[in-house]
PDB file of C-alpha atoms in Angstrom:
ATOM      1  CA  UNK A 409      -7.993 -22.613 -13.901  1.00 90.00           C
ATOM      2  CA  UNK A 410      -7.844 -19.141 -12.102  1.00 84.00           C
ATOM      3  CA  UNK A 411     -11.525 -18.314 -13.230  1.00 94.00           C
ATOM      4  CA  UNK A 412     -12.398 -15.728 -10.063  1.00 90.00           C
ATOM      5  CA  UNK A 413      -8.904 -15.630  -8.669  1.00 89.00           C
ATOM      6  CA  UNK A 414      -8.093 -11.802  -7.910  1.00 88.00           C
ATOM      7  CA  UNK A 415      -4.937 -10.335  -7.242  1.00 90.00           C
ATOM      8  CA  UNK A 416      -1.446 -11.574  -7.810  1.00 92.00           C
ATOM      9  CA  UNK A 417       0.266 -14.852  -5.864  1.00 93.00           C
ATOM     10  CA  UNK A 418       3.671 -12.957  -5.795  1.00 94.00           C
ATOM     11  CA  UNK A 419       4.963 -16.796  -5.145  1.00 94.00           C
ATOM     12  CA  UNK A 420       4.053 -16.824  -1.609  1.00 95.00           C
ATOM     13  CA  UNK A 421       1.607 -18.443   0.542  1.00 95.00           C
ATOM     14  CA  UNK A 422      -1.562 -16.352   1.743  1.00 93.00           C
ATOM     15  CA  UNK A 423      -0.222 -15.448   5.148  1.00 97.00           C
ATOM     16  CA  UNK A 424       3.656 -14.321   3.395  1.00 98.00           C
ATOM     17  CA  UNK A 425       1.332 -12.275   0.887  1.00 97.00           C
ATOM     18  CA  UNK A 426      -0.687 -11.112   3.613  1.00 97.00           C
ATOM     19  CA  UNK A 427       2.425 -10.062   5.618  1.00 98.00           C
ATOM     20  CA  UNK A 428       4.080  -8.669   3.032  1.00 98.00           C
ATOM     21  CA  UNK A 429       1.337  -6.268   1.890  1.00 98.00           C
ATOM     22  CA  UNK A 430       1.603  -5.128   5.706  1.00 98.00           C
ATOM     23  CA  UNK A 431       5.206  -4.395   5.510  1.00 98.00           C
ATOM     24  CA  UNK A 432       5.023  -2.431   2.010  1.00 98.00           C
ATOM     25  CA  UNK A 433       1.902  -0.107   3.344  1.00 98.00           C
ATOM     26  CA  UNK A 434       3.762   0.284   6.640  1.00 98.00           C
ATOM     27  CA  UNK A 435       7.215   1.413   4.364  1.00 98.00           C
ATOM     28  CA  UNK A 436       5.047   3.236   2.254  1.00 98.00           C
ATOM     29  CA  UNK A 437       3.599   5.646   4.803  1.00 98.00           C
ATOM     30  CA  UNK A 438       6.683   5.790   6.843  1.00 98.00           C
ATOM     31  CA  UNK A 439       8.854   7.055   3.756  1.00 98.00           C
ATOM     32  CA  UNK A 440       6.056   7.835   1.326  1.00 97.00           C
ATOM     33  CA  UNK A 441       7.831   6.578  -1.734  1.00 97.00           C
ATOM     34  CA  UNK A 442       9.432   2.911  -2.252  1.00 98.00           C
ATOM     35  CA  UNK A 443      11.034   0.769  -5.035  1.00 98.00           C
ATOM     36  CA  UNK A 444      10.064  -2.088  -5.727  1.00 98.00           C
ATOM     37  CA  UNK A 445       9.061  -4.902  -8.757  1.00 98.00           C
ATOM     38  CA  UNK A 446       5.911  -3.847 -10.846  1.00 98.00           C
ATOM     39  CA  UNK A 447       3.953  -6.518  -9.495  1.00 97.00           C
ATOM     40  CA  UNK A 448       4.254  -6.005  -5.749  1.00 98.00           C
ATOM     41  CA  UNK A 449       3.385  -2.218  -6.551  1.00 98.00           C
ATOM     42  CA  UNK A 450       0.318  -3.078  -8.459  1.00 98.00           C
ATOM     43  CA  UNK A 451      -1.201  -5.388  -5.612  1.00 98.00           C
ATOM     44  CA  UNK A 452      -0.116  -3.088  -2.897  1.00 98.00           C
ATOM     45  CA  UNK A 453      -1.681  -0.067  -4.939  1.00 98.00           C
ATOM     46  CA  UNK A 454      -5.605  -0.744  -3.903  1.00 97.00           C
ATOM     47  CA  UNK A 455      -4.352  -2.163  -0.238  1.00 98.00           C
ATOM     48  CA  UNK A 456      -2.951   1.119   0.947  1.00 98.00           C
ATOM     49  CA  UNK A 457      -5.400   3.369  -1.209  1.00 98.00           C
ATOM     50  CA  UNK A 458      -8.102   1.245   1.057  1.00 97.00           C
ATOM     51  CA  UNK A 459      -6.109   2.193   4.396  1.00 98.00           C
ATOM     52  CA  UNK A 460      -6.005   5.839   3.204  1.00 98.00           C
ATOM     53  CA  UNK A 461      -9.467   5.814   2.673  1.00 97.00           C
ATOM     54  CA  UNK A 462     -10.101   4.846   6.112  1.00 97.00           C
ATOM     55  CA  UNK A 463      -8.037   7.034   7.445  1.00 98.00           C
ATOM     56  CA  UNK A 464     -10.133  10.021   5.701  1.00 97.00           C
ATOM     57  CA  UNK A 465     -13.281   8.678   7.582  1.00 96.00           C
ATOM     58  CA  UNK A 466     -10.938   9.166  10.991  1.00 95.00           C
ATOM     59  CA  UNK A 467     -12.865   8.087  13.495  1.00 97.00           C
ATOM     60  CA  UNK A 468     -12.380   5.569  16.158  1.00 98.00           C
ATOM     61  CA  UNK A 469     -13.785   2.440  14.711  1.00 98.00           C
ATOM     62  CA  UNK A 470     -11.735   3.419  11.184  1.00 98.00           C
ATOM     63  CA  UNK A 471      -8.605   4.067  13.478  1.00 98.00           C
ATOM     64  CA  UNK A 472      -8.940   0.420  14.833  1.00 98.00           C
ATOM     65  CA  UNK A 473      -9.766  -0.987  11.096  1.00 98.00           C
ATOM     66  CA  UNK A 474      -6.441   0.340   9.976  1.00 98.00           C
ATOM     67  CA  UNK A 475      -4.606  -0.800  13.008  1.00 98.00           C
ATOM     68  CA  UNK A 476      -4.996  -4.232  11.997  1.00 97.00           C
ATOM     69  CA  UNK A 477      -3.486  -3.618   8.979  1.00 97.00           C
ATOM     70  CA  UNK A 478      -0.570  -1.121  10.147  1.00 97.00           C
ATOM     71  CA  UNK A 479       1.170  -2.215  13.486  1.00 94.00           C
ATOM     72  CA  UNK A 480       3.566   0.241  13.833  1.00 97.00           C
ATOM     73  CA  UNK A 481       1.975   3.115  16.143  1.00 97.00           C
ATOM     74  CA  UNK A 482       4.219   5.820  15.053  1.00 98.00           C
ATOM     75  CA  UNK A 483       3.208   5.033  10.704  1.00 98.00           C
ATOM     76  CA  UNK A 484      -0.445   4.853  12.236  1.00 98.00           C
ATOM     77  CA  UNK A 485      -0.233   7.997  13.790  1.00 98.00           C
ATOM     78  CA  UNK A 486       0.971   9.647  10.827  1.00 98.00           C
ATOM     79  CA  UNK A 487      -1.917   8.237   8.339  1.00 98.00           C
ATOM     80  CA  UNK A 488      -4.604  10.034  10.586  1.00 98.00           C
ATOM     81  CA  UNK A 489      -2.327  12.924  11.224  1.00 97.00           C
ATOM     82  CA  UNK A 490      -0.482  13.782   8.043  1.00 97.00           C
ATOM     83  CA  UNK A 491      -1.719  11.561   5.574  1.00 97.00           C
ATOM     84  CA  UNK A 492      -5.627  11.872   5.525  1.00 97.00           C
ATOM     85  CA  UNK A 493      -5.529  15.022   5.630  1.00 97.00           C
ATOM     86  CA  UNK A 494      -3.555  16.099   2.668  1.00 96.00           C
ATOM     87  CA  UNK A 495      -5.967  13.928   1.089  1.00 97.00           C
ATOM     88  CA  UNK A 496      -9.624  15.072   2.385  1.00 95.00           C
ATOM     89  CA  UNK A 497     -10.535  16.885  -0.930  1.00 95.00           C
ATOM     90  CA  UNK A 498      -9.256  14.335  -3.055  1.00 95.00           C
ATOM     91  CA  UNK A 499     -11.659  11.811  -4.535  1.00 95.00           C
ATOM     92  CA  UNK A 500      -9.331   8.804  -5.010  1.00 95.00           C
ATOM     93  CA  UNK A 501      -5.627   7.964  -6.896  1.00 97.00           C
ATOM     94  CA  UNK A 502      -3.730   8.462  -3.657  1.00 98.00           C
ATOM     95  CA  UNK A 503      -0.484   6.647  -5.137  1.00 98.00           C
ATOM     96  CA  UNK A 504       1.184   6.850  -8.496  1.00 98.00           C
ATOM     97  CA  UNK A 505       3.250   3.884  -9.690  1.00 98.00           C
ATOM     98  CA  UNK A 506       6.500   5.116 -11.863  1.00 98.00           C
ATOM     99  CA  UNK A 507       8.134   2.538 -13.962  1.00 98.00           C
ATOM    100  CA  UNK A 508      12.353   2.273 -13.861  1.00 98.00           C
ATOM    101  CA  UNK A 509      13.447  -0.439 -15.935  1.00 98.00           C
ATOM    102  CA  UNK A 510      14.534  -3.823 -15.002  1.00 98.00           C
ATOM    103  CA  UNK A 511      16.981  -4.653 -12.423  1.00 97.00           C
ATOM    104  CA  UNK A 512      20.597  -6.066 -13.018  1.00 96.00           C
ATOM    105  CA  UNK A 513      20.311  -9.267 -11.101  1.00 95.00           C
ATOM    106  CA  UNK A 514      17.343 -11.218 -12.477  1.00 97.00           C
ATOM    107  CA  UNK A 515      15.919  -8.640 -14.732  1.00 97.00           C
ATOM    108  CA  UNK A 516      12.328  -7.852 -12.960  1.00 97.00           C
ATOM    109  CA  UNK A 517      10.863  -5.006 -13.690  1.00 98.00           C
ATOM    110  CA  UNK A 518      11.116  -2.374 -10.659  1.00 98.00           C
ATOM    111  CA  UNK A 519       9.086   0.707 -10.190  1.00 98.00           C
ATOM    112  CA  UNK A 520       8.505   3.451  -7.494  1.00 98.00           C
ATOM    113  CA  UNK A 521       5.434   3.858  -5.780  1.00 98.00           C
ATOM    114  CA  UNK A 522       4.961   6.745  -4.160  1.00 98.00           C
ATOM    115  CA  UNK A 523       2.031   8.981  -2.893  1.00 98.00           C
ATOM    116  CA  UNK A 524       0.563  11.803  -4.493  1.00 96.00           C
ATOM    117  CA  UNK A 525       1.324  15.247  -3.587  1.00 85.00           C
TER     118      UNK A 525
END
């Protein structure tokens, strides 16, 4: 039974989930859009909405949080510099998840994520 399970396996183990969640939020704020299935955008959805929120707070301690998270210094950079910004008066719902249909190969359902203008 999954009783208090949260989030989605994605078929991985916890440190491929882990690492992939890193890799999405890092594309994510490099190119501020990607496609990808429905599922991976649901679980990445509250992840990077989390690192955004840090971001917002901006200081040093919230910098180092979110560096854990986001290795590449150039994508951290541009969370505190670009990012947080455009978002200071906004309450929450930094990303919006678009559906596209299914793909060709296997038939999983893709959508964009992207963040909020």
């Amino acid at each position: 039974m999954r009783h208090r399970k949260k989030g989605r396996k994605l078929s991985r183990t916890a440190s491929h989930k882990k690492a992939t969640m890193r890799n999405m939020a890092t594309s994510l704020f490099r190119h501020e859009r990607i496609e990808t299935t429905t599922a991976k955008a649901k679980e990445l959805r509250p992840y990077a909405e989390r690192l955004i929120t840090l971001a917002r707070r901006g200081d040093l301690h919230a910098r180092r949080l979110a560096a854990t998270k986001i290795q590449d210094r150039e994508v951290l950079g541009k969370l505190f510099g670009d990012i947080a910004p455009r978002f200071a008066e906004r309450p929450g719902g930094y990303t919006r998840i678009l559906k596209l249909g299914h793909r060709k190969g296997d038939a999983a359902e893709m959508s964009l994520i992207e963040l909020v203008n």
